[in-house]
Structures are given as structure tokens and as C-alpha cells.
Amino acid sequence: MIKTIDSSTVPKKLELVHSGEDYFSRLEAIIQQAKFEIHLQMYLFENDTTGKRILTALKEAALRKVEIYVLLDGLGSLSFPAEVIKELKYSGIHIRFFAPLFSTYTFYLGRRLHRKVLVADAKVALVGGINIADKYRGSVTKKPWLDYAVQINGEIAKPLQQLCHDIYFKKRHFQNKKIKSAFQYQQDTSVRILQNDWLKGKNEICDSYIKSIRHAKKEIIIVGSYFLPGIRIIRALKKASKNKVTIKLILSGKSDLPMTRRATCFLYGKLLHYNIELYEWNQSILHGKAAVIDGKWSTIGSFNLNNLSSYGSLEMNVEIQSISFSARFQTHLNEVIEQCQNITPESLKTKTTVLMKFIYLVSYGITRIVELIVTYTPYKRFYN
């Protein structure tokens, strides 16, 4: 069993949050303790047991006269029931969908709201990759999907809440708005909120990954749920490998998107050729998007290392410059690695038949074409 980080040893203003009950108990508690205003922005919100639990907390907050704004992605939350929307609005909760799949003039796939954010009273926030659904919470008999978030308390929540407000109300100035400040929590810990929305010129997460990988000295650990990086990331990893940096990738052994996983497998030979260590997580679905570099730089959020996140979606990560936080997160990820299947050149050769190589190639080609189409449609629509 994977050990969780002892929160008593981590600054209270900054805590790593795990998928499962850890995340949802925090989410519920923040909603229950809110007094003035809540912003919840999610890609996927399912009306299952976990979703109903959070909906109940939101309705109770609305009864306390808390202003609540819920923004869901038009594709990710396409199945969100119309009757529940009516109930929420009747309760006084403001809810709308970002980029509905069908509009009055087009069928629209691109530019999704992929970030997962909760902010309350401009004082506390949860930012990560965890959606609201039973599969992220798990059960007595089933492990939750492996994913992470960060709870941050304090002044950093104020500009984040303003940003969520501007997005909800479609304020034009939010398009280029960035949270530029690095908030200092203690002597060795600073935190930044990073965004990616390539259409609006925000490439902060992608650029931060590339810069940190290029400047790595000792070790890189990446959790990559849908790992299909573009050429810039591949080149940065190749350079780090040439500089004798140890690189460990935690990848999906099981995936909710089998074709994407097979497309990733197509890259295994190249990655192993660069002396990159590959580890497949098979205990549950891997959905995490995180990294630790040199035991001092960490990033956790919604950003996948693929072109959809780089060029198609609105993403948000927390970047943490902290030796204490990163060391503890690195320890946890090494515990995850101990439970993974190590993919070596020998094992890859043994289990990969000619047919499987062909399937991986076809999957890679189809996935890249789909990425191209989906990332192109937002720009066509935007410029029209």
C-alpha cells in the first residue's frame, strides 16, 4: 500500500492531496466552511454517489447565502443531468457550461476547460487533476484512479478567485490575464499558479516543464497519464539524458483511453534508447499529471504532456519551488515506482510481437491525427 505524506510535516498553507477520500473530504470541508463565495471549475462532474455528495454540500452552502459559481466543460460534463441543473439554479447556484459541444452555429470539439479548481472566500483553493466522480474516490473494493492535487491557503487564493470569476463571466481581459507573482510560504517554499491556453498566448506550464527539464542536474520523475509529448519535450528529455540525468516516467499500465496508451507504447523503444526508465502503474487507472525535478521543483495539476494540453485546452498547474515539499513528494513517487512494472529493453522485446508493433504504430498515427483535428478547430472557430 502506498503511504501518504504526513501532512503534519508539510506547511499547513501548502499540502499535497491524493485522489480518494483525501481529496473529496477536503473538497467537501472547504465548501462547508465557505462563508461568502465559491468558484468550482471542473472538466468532469458526474451525478454519481460522489457527485451527489458534493452537490449536497453546494446546496447547503447556498442556503447559507454563499454565492456559488459552477463552470463545467461542455464536453467532459456533457451527461450532467438537465434536472440537476434546474435544481441547482432553483437553489440559487449559478451554473453554466464552457464551450458547449453543440451551439447555435457549430459543432465544437476543441478548446476544453480541462482545469480542476475550487476556490472559496479568496482564502483557500484546491488545484489539481482530479475530477468529481466515483472513480476518483474509489471504494472499499476498488482503488481510486491515481491522481493528485494541491491545497493552498492564503493570499494566492485571492487572484485565483478573481481569475475564476472573470472566466465564469466571460470577461475579455481574462484572456491574457496571468497570475505572475510567486507567493512565498516559508524560507524554502514559493508557489506559482501556472496556466496553459495557447490560443490566448498562455504557455506557462509547457514552458515551465521544458525549462526545468533542460536545467535538471540529477533526477527527473514524471507522472504521465496520457503521455504523448511534442517535439520540444522530447528534445528536452533527450538533452537531459545526454547530461546523465536519471529520468523516470510513471506511465499507464491501465488506461481509460486504450488507444492513447497503445500510442504511448509506440514511443517506448525511443524512450528506452535515451536511457529513460519506464514504469507502468497497474494498480488502478493512472490519471496523474505531476513531476519532481532534482528534489526541489514540483508541478501538479491538469496539464498532460501531449498536444491536447499544450495547444487545445485551458489547463492549470501549481508550481512549487521547495526542497521540503519536493523531497516528500519524491519519496511518495518512489513508493509508487516500487509497485509499478519496470519496462526494460529486454521485457519490451519479449512482449512486443510484430502484430503489436503494428497496432502501436496505427494507434500512434490515429491519435496524432485526432490531436491535430481537435487542436485546429478552436482556432478556426476563434478566427472566424
Short mmCIF file of C-alpha atoms in Angstrom, two decimals:
data_model
loop_
_atom_site.label_atom_id
_atom_site.label_comp_id
_atom_site.label_asym_id
_atom_site.label_seq_id
_atom_site.Cartn_x
_atom_site.Cartn_y
_atom_site.Cartn_z
CA MET A 1 0.00 0.00 0.00
CA ILE A 2 1.27 3.47 -0.89
CA LYS A 3 1.98 5.67 2.08
CA THR A 4 0.56 9.16 2.04
CA ILE A 5 2.62 12.13 3.06
CA ASP A 6 2.35 13.04 6.74
CA SER A 7 0.60 16.39 6.49
CA SER A 8 1.96 17.44 9.88
CA THR A 9 5.43 17.73 8.34
CA VAL A 10 4.26 19.90 5.43
CA PRO A 11 3.47 23.60 5.82
CA LYS A 12 -0.26 23.94 6.55
CA LYS A 13 -0.63 26.56 3.84
CA LEU A 14 0.53 24.07 1.22
CA GLU A 15 -0.43 20.40 1.19
CA LEU A 16 -0.24 17.56 -1.29
CA VAL A 17 -3.66 15.97 -1.80
CA HIS A 18 -4.22 12.43 -3.02
CA SER A 19 -7.17 11.13 -5.03
CA GLY A 20 -9.58 9.11 -2.96
CA GLU A 21 -11.20 10.19 0.29
CA ASP A 22 -8.34 12.62 0.98
CA TYR A 23 -9.37 14.86 -1.91
CA PHE A 24 -13.14 14.62 -1.53
CA SER A 25 -13.19 15.13 2.23
CA ARG A 26 -11.15 18.30 1.72
CA LEU A 27 -13.37 19.43 -1.14
CA GLU A 28 -16.48 18.91 0.97
CA ALA A 29 -14.95 20.59 4.03
CA ILE A 30 -13.91 23.69 2.08
CA ILE A 31 -17.44 24.04 0.70
CA GLN A 32 -18.97 23.51 4.15
CA GLN A 33 -16.72 26.14 5.73
CA ALA A 34 -17.18 28.77 3.00
CA LYS A 35 -18.91 31.96 4.12
CA PHE A 36 -19.08 34.27 1.11
CA GLU A 37 -18.15 32.93 -2.33
CA ILE A 38 -17.24 29.65 -4.03
CA HIS A 39 -15.93 29.06 -7.55
CA LEU A 40 -15.86 25.47 -8.80
CA GLN A 41 -14.48 24.79 -12.29
CA MET A 42 -14.33 21.18 -13.49
CA TYR A 43 -13.86 19.20 -16.67
CA LEU A 44 -15.92 16.22 -15.47
CA PHE A 45 -18.68 16.26 -12.86
CA GLU A 46 -20.67 13.03 -12.67
CA ASN A 47 -24.04 12.69 -10.97
CA ASP A 48 -23.00 9.53 -9.09
CA THR A 49 -22.62 8.94 -5.34
CA THR A 50 -19.56 11.17 -5.09
CA GLY A 51 -21.06 13.87 -7.29
CA LYS A 52 -24.29 13.91 -5.26
CA ARG A 53 -22.26 14.27 -2.08
CA ILE A 54 -20.58 17.41 -3.43
CA LEU A 55 -23.89 18.72 -4.83
CA THR A 56 -25.45 18.39 -1.38
CA ALA A 57 -22.60 20.39 0.14
CA LEU A 58 -23.06 23.09 -2.51
CA LYS A 59 -26.83 23.30 -1.91
CA GLU A 60 -26.26 23.60 1.84
CA ALA A 61 -23.76 26.39 1.23
CA ALA A 62 -26.30 28.17 -0.97
CA LEU A 63 -28.81 28.01 1.91
CA ARG A 64 -26.21 29.90 3.98
CA LYS A 65 -26.32 32.62 1.31
CA VAL A 66 -22.89 31.75 -0.09
CA GLU A 67 -22.55 32.93 -3.71
CA ILE A 68 -21.67 29.86 -5.77
CA TYR A 69 -20.46 29.75 -9.38
CA VAL A 70 -20.02 26.37 -11.10
CA LEU A 71 -18.39 26.16 -14.52
CA LEU A 72 -18.31 22.74 -16.21
CA ASP A 73 -16.82 21.75 -19.53
CA GLY A 74 -19.37 21.28 -22.30
CA LEU A 75 -17.82 18.01 -23.46
CA GLY A 76 -16.44 16.50 -20.25
CA SER A 77 -19.71 17.09 -18.37
CA LEU A 78 -22.00 16.51 -21.36
CA SER A 79 -24.01 13.91 -19.42
CA PHE A 80 -24.67 16.20 -16.44
CA PRO A 81 -28.48 15.91 -15.99
CA ALA A 82 -30.69 18.82 -17.01
CA GLU A 83 -32.94 18.24 -13.99
CA VAL A 84 -29.96 18.64 -11.65
CA ILE A 85 -29.05 21.91 -13.36
CA LYS A 86 -32.60 23.13 -12.69
CA GLU A 87 -32.31 22.08 -9.03
CA LEU A 88 -29.05 23.95 -8.63
CA LYS A 89 -30.40 27.10 -10.21
CA TYR A 90 -33.52 26.88 -8.05
CA SER A 91 -31.20 26.67 -5.02
CA GLY A 92 -29.55 29.91 -6.11
CA ILE A 93 -26.39 28.34 -7.53
CA HIS A 94 -25.02 29.87 -10.72
CA ILE A 95 -24.02 27.21 -13.25
CA ARG A 96 -23.04 27.26 -16.91
CA PHE A 97 -21.03 25.21 -19.40
CA PHE A 98 -17.79 26.20 -21.07
CA ALA A 99 -17.78 25.73 -24.86
CA PRO A 100 -20.94 23.59 -25.22
CA LEU A 101 -20.50 20.72 -27.65
CA PHE A 102 -23.45 21.96 -29.68
CA SER A 103 -24.15 25.66 -30.17
CA THR A 104 -26.45 27.60 -32.45
CA TYR A 105 -23.90 27.75 -35.24
CA THR A 106 -21.43 24.90 -34.95
CA PHE A 107 -20.43 21.51 -33.58
CA TYR A 108 -17.42 22.24 -31.41
CA LEU A 109 -14.78 19.85 -30.05
CA GLY A 110 -11.72 21.98 -29.38
CA ARG A 111 -10.50 24.21 -26.54
CA ARG A 112 -11.85 22.42 -23.50
CA LEU A 113 -11.94 23.62 -19.90
CA HIS A 114 -9.64 20.91 -18.57
CA ARG A 115 -8.57 22.57 -15.31
CA LYS A 116 -9.92 21.35 -11.95
CA VAL A 117 -10.17 24.19 -9.45
CA LEU A 118 -12.09 25.07 -6.30
CA VAL A 119 -11.63 28.45 -4.61
CA ALA A 120 -13.52 29.63 -1.53
CA ASP A 121 -13.66 33.08 0.07
CA ALA A 122 -10.42 34.07 -1.70
CA LYS A 123 -8.62 32.22 1.11
CA VAL A 124 -8.33 28.54 0.20
CA ALA A 125 -8.03 26.63 -3.08
CA LEU A 126 -7.74 23.10 -4.42
CA VAL A 127 -5.94 22.81 -7.76
CA GLY A 128 -5.10 19.53 -9.45
CA GLY A 129 -6.09 16.85 -11.93
CA ILE A 130 -8.92 15.19 -10.01
CA ASN A 131 -12.46 15.30 -11.40
CA ILE A 132 -15.65 14.78 -9.38
CA ALA A 133 -16.69 11.15 -9.86
CA ASP A 134 -16.74 7.82 -8.00
CA LYS A 135 -13.75 6.52 -9.93
CA TYR A 136 -11.51 9.21 -8.45
CA ARG A 137 -12.77 8.47 -4.95
CA GLY A 138 -12.61 4.68 -5.08
CA SER A 139 -14.36 2.28 -2.72
CA VAL A 140 -13.66 -0.48 -0.24
CA THR A 141 -13.14 -2.93 -3.10
CA LYS A 142 -11.75 -0.65 -5.79
CA LYS A 143 -8.76 1.69 -5.70
CA PRO A 144 -9.27 5.26 -6.85
CA TRP A 145 -7.67 6.46 -10.04
CA LEU A 146 -4.16 7.61 -9.15
CA ASP A 147 -4.07 11.40 -9.24
CA TYR A 148 -3.04 14.45 -7.21
CA ALA A 149 -3.99 17.98 -6.25
CA VAL A 150 -2.60 20.73 -4.05
CA GLN A 151 -4.44 22.60 -1.30
CA ILE A 152 -3.15 26.13 -0.95
CA ASN A 153 -4.26 28.57 1.72
CA GLY A 154 -3.56 32.26 1.92
CA GLU A 155 -3.10 35.25 -0.35
CA ILE A 156 -2.51 33.22 -3.53
CA ALA A 157 -6.21 32.26 -3.48
CA LYS A 158 -7.29 35.88 -4.00
CA PRO A 159 -6.03 36.38 -7.59
CA LEU A 160 -7.05 32.80 -8.38
CA GLN A 161 -10.62 33.53 -7.33
CA GLN A 162 -10.63 36.70 -9.43
CA LEU A 163 -9.41 34.71 -12.42
CA CYS A 164 -12.19 32.13 -11.94
CA HIS A 165 -14.71 34.97 -11.65
CA ASP A 166 -13.52 36.54 -14.89
CA ILE A 167 -13.66 33.23 -16.75
CA TYR A 168 -17.16 32.47 -15.48
CA PHE A 169 -18.47 35.86 -16.55
CA LYS A 170 -16.53 35.80 -19.85
CA LYS A 171 -14.58 38.96 -19.05
CA ARG A 172 -12.43 39.78 -22.05
CA HIS A 173 -9.41 40.78 -20.02
CA PHE A 174 -9.13 37.27 -18.53
CA GLN A 175 -7.88 36.09 -21.92
CA ASN A 176 -4.42 37.49 -21.29
CA LYS A 177 -4.55 37.57 -17.50
CA LYS A 178 -1.75 35.74 -15.70
CA ILE A 179 -1.03 35.24 -12.03
CA LYS A 180 2.56 36.42 -12.21
CA SER A 181 3.58 36.51 -8.57
CA ALA A 182 5.43 33.72 -6.79
CA PHE A 183 3.93 33.54 -3.31
CA GLN A 184 6.43 32.86 -0.53
CA TYR A 185 5.17 30.49 2.17
CA GLN A 186 8.34 29.98 4.12
CA GLN A 187 12.06 30.38 3.57
CA ASP A 188 12.46 27.49 1.13
CA THR A 189 8.94 27.38 -0.34
CA SER A 190 7.43 29.53 -3.08
CA VAL A 191 4.33 28.76 -5.14
CA ARG A 192 3.07 29.94 -8.52
CA ILE A 193 -0.18 29.30 -10.36
CA LEU A 194 0.60 28.43 -13.98
CA GLN A 195 -1.82 28.34 -16.91
CA ASN A 196 -1.83 26.96 -20.41
CA ASP A 197 -4.18 28.36 -23.04
CA TRP A 198 -2.12 28.50 -26.21
CA LEU A 199 -4.82 30.28 -28.19
CA LYS A 200 -4.62 33.22 -25.76
CA GLY A 201 -0.82 33.22 -25.55
CA LYS A 202 -0.51 31.47 -22.19
CA ASN A 203 2.12 28.70 -22.39
CA GLU A 204 3.31 28.88 -18.80
CA ILE A 205 3.02 25.19 -17.87
CA CYS A 206 4.59 23.84 -21.04
CA ASP A 207 7.43 26.39 -20.87
CA SER A 208 7.99 25.63 -17.18
CA TYR A 209 8.28 21.90 -17.89
CA ILE A 210 10.77 22.44 -20.70
CA LYS A 211 12.88 24.92 -18.74
CA SER A 212 13.00 22.70 -15.66
CA ILE A 213 13.85 19.56 -17.67
CA ARG A 214 16.62 21.37 -19.55
CA HIS A 215 18.16 22.63 -16.30
CA ALA A 216 17.89 19.33 -14.44
CA LYS A 217 21.11 18.14 -12.82
CA LYS A 218 20.32 14.84 -11.08
CA GLU A 219 16.86 13.30 -11.39
CA ILE A 220 13.52 13.79 -13.14
CA ILE A 221 10.37 11.90 -12.13
CA ILE A 222 7.28 12.46 -14.28
CA VAL A 223 3.79 11.06 -13.76
CA GLY A 224 2.27 10.99 -17.25
CA SER A 225 -1.25 9.63 -17.62
CA TYR A 226 -1.67 10.33 -21.37
CA PHE A 227 1.97 10.66 -22.30
CA LEU A 228 2.39 11.76 -25.92
CA PRO A 229 4.78 14.71 -25.70
CA GLY A 230 5.51 17.07 -28.54
CA ILE A 231 8.94 17.51 -30.08
CA ARG A 232 10.04 20.22 -27.60
CA ILE A 233 9.51 17.96 -24.58
CA ILE A 234 11.16 15.01 -26.32
CA ARG A 235 14.21 17.11 -27.16
CA ALA A 236 14.43 18.41 -23.59
CA LEU A 237 14.30 14.85 -22.20
CA LYS A 238 16.91 13.70 -24.73
CA LYS A 239 19.22 16.54 -23.70
CA ALA A 240 18.76 15.74 -20.01
CA SER A 241 19.58 12.09 -20.72
CA LYS A 242 22.79 13.08 -22.52
CA ASN A 243 23.68 15.14 -19.45
CA LYS A 244 23.48 11.93 -17.36
CA VAL A 245 20.28 12.95 -15.58
CA THR A 246 18.28 9.99 -14.25
CA ILE A 247 14.81 10.12 -15.83
CA LYS A 248 11.89 8.07 -14.53
CA LEU A 249 8.49 8.04 -16.23
CA ILE A 250 5.45 6.64 -14.40
CA LEU A 251 3.01 5.67 -17.16
CA SER A 252 -0.34 3.94 -17.53
CA GLY A 253 -0.45 0.17 -17.37
CA LYS A 254 -4.24 0.51 -17.39
CA SER A 255 -5.97 3.39 -19.12
CA ASP A 256 -9.48 4.67 -19.74
CA LEU A 257 -8.22 5.55 -23.23
CA PRO A 258 -6.70 2.29 -24.57
CA MET A 259 -5.74 3.75 -27.96
CA THR A 260 -3.81 6.57 -26.29
CA ARG A 261 -1.99 4.04 -24.13
CA ARG A 262 -1.08 1.97 -27.20
CA ALA A 263 0.14 5.16 -28.89
CA THR A 264 2.39 5.82 -25.89
CA CYS A 265 3.73 2.26 -26.16
CA PHE A 266 4.88 3.15 -29.68
CA LEU A 267 7.36 5.57 -28.05
CA TYR A 268 8.81 3.05 -25.61
CA GLY A 269 11.67 1.99 -27.86
CA LYS A 270 12.81 5.57 -28.41
CA LEU A 271 12.49 6.46 -24.73
CA LEU A 272 14.48 3.41 -23.65
CA HIS A 273 17.12 4.28 -26.26
CA TYR A 274 17.52 7.60 -24.43
CA ASN A 275 18.16 5.62 -21.20
CA ILE A 276 14.84 6.77 -19.73
CA GLU A 277 13.41 4.43 -17.09
CA LEU A 278 9.81 3.37 -17.76
CA TYR A 279 7.38 2.22 -15.07
CA GLU A 280 3.78 1.13 -15.69
CA TRP A 281 1.20 1.59 -12.92
CA ASN A 282 -1.28 -1.31 -12.95
CA GLN A 283 -2.96 -0.99 -9.55
CA SER A 284 -5.68 1.29 -10.96
CA ILE A 285 -6.18 3.80 -13.77
CA LEU A 286 -3.35 6.35 -13.82
CA HIS A 287 -4.72 9.87 -14.24
CA GLY A 288 -1.99 11.93 -12.54
CA LYS A 289 -0.11 14.79 -14.14
CA ALA A 290 2.85 15.74 -11.99
CA ALA A 291 6.63 15.94 -11.83
CA VAL A 292 9.53 16.38 -9.41
CA ILE A 293 12.95 17.51 -10.57
CA ASP A 294 16.17 17.47 -8.53
CA GLY A 295 14.21 17.23 -5.29
CA LYS A 296 13.42 20.94 -5.31
CA TRP A 297 10.95 21.70 -8.14
CA SER A 298 7.47 20.16 -8.37
CA THR A 299 4.42 20.68 -10.53
CA ILE A 300 0.93 19.22 -10.04
CA GLY A 301 -2.24 19.96 -11.98
CA SER A 302 -4.36 19.18 -15.01
CA PHE A 303 -1.68 19.52 -17.72
CA ASN A 304 -0.90 16.35 -19.68
CA LEU A 305 2.33 16.06 -21.62
CA ASN A 306 0.61 15.93 -25.00
CA ASN A 307 -0.53 18.31 -27.72
CA LEU A 308 -4.12 18.50 -26.48
CA SER A 309 -2.97 20.13 -23.26
CA SER A 310 -0.25 22.14 -24.98
CA TYR A 311 -2.40 23.60 -27.76
CA GLY A 312 -6.06 22.80 -27.19
CA SER A 313 -7.21 23.13 -23.58
CA LEU A 314 -7.36 25.53 -20.66
CA GLU A 315 -5.04 24.00 -18.07
CA MET A 316 -3.82 24.93 -14.61
CA ASN A 317 -0.90 23.66 -12.53
CA VAL A 318 0.67 24.60 -9.23
CA GLU A 319 4.44 25.06 -9.47
CA ILE A 320 6.26 24.60 -6.17
CA GLN A 321 9.85 25.59 -5.54
CA SER A 322 10.53 23.80 -2.27
CA ILE A 323 13.14 21.34 -1.08
CA SER A 324 10.95 20.09 1.79
CA PHE A 325 7.77 19.61 -0.28
CA SER A 326 9.57 18.14 -3.30
CA ALA A 327 11.62 15.72 -1.19
CA ARG A 328 8.47 14.33 0.39
CA PHE A 329 6.63 14.12 -2.92
CA GLN A 330 9.65 12.41 -4.46
CA THR A 331 9.65 9.86 -1.65
CA HIS A 332 5.98 9.13 -2.34
CA LEU A 333 6.57 8.74 -6.08
CA ASN A 334 9.42 6.33 -5.43
CA GLU A 335 6.96 4.26 -3.36
CA VAL A 336 4.64 4.31 -6.38
CA ILE A 337 7.51 3.15 -8.61
CA GLU A 338 8.13 0.20 -6.29
CA GLN A 339 4.62 -1.03 -7.13
CA CYS A 340 4.98 -0.50 -10.89
CA GLN A 341 6.11 -2.86 -13.61
CA ASN A 342 9.54 -1.86 -14.87
CA ILE A 343 9.69 -1.85 -18.69
CA THR A 344 13.19 -2.73 -19.88
CA PRO A 345 14.55 -3.23 -23.41
CA GLU A 346 14.53 -6.98 -22.73
CA SER A 347 10.97 -7.16 -21.42
CA LEU A 348 9.75 -4.89 -24.22
CA LYS A 349 11.31 -7.15 -26.83
CA THR A 350 9.80 -10.24 -25.22
CA LYS A 351 6.21 -9.00 -25.03
CA THR A 352 6.04 -6.95 -28.24
CA THR A 353 5.14 -9.05 -31.26
CA VAL A 354 5.17 -7.83 -34.85
CA LEU A 355 1.39 -7.51 -34.69
CA MET A 356 1.58 -5.43 -31.50
CA LYS A 357 4.17 -3.14 -33.09
CA PHE A 358 1.80 -2.58 -36.00
CA ILE A 359 -1.10 -1.86 -33.62
CA TYR A 360 1.05 0.62 -31.68
CA LEU A 361 2.06 2.35 -34.93
CA VAL A 362 -1.54 2.64 -36.15
CA SER A 363 -2.69 3.85 -32.73
CA TYR A 364 0.05 6.47 -32.68
CA GLY A 365 -0.86 7.71 -36.16
CA ILE A 366 -4.60 7.90 -35.43
CA THR A 367 -4.04 9.62 -32.08
CA ARG A 368 -1.77 12.25 -33.61
CA ILE A 369 -4.34 12.94 -36.36
CA VAL A 370 -7.13 13.29 -33.78
CA GLU A 371 -4.95 15.69 -31.77
CA LEU A 372 -4.32 17.76 -34.87
CA ILE A 373 -8.03 17.98 -35.72
CA VAL A 374 -9.13 18.77 -32.18
CA THR A 375 -6.45 21.40 -31.63
CA TYR A 376 -7.16 23.00 -35.01
CA THR A 377 -10.90 23.52 -34.59
CA PRO A 378 -10.65 26.10 -31.78
CA TYR A 379 -8.52 28.40 -33.93
CA LYS A 380 -10.80 28.04 -36.95
CA ARG A 381 -13.78 28.94 -34.82
CA PHE A 382 -11.94 31.74 -32.99
CA TYR A 383 -10.66 33.49 -36.08
CA ASN A 384 -13.99 33.18 -37.89
#
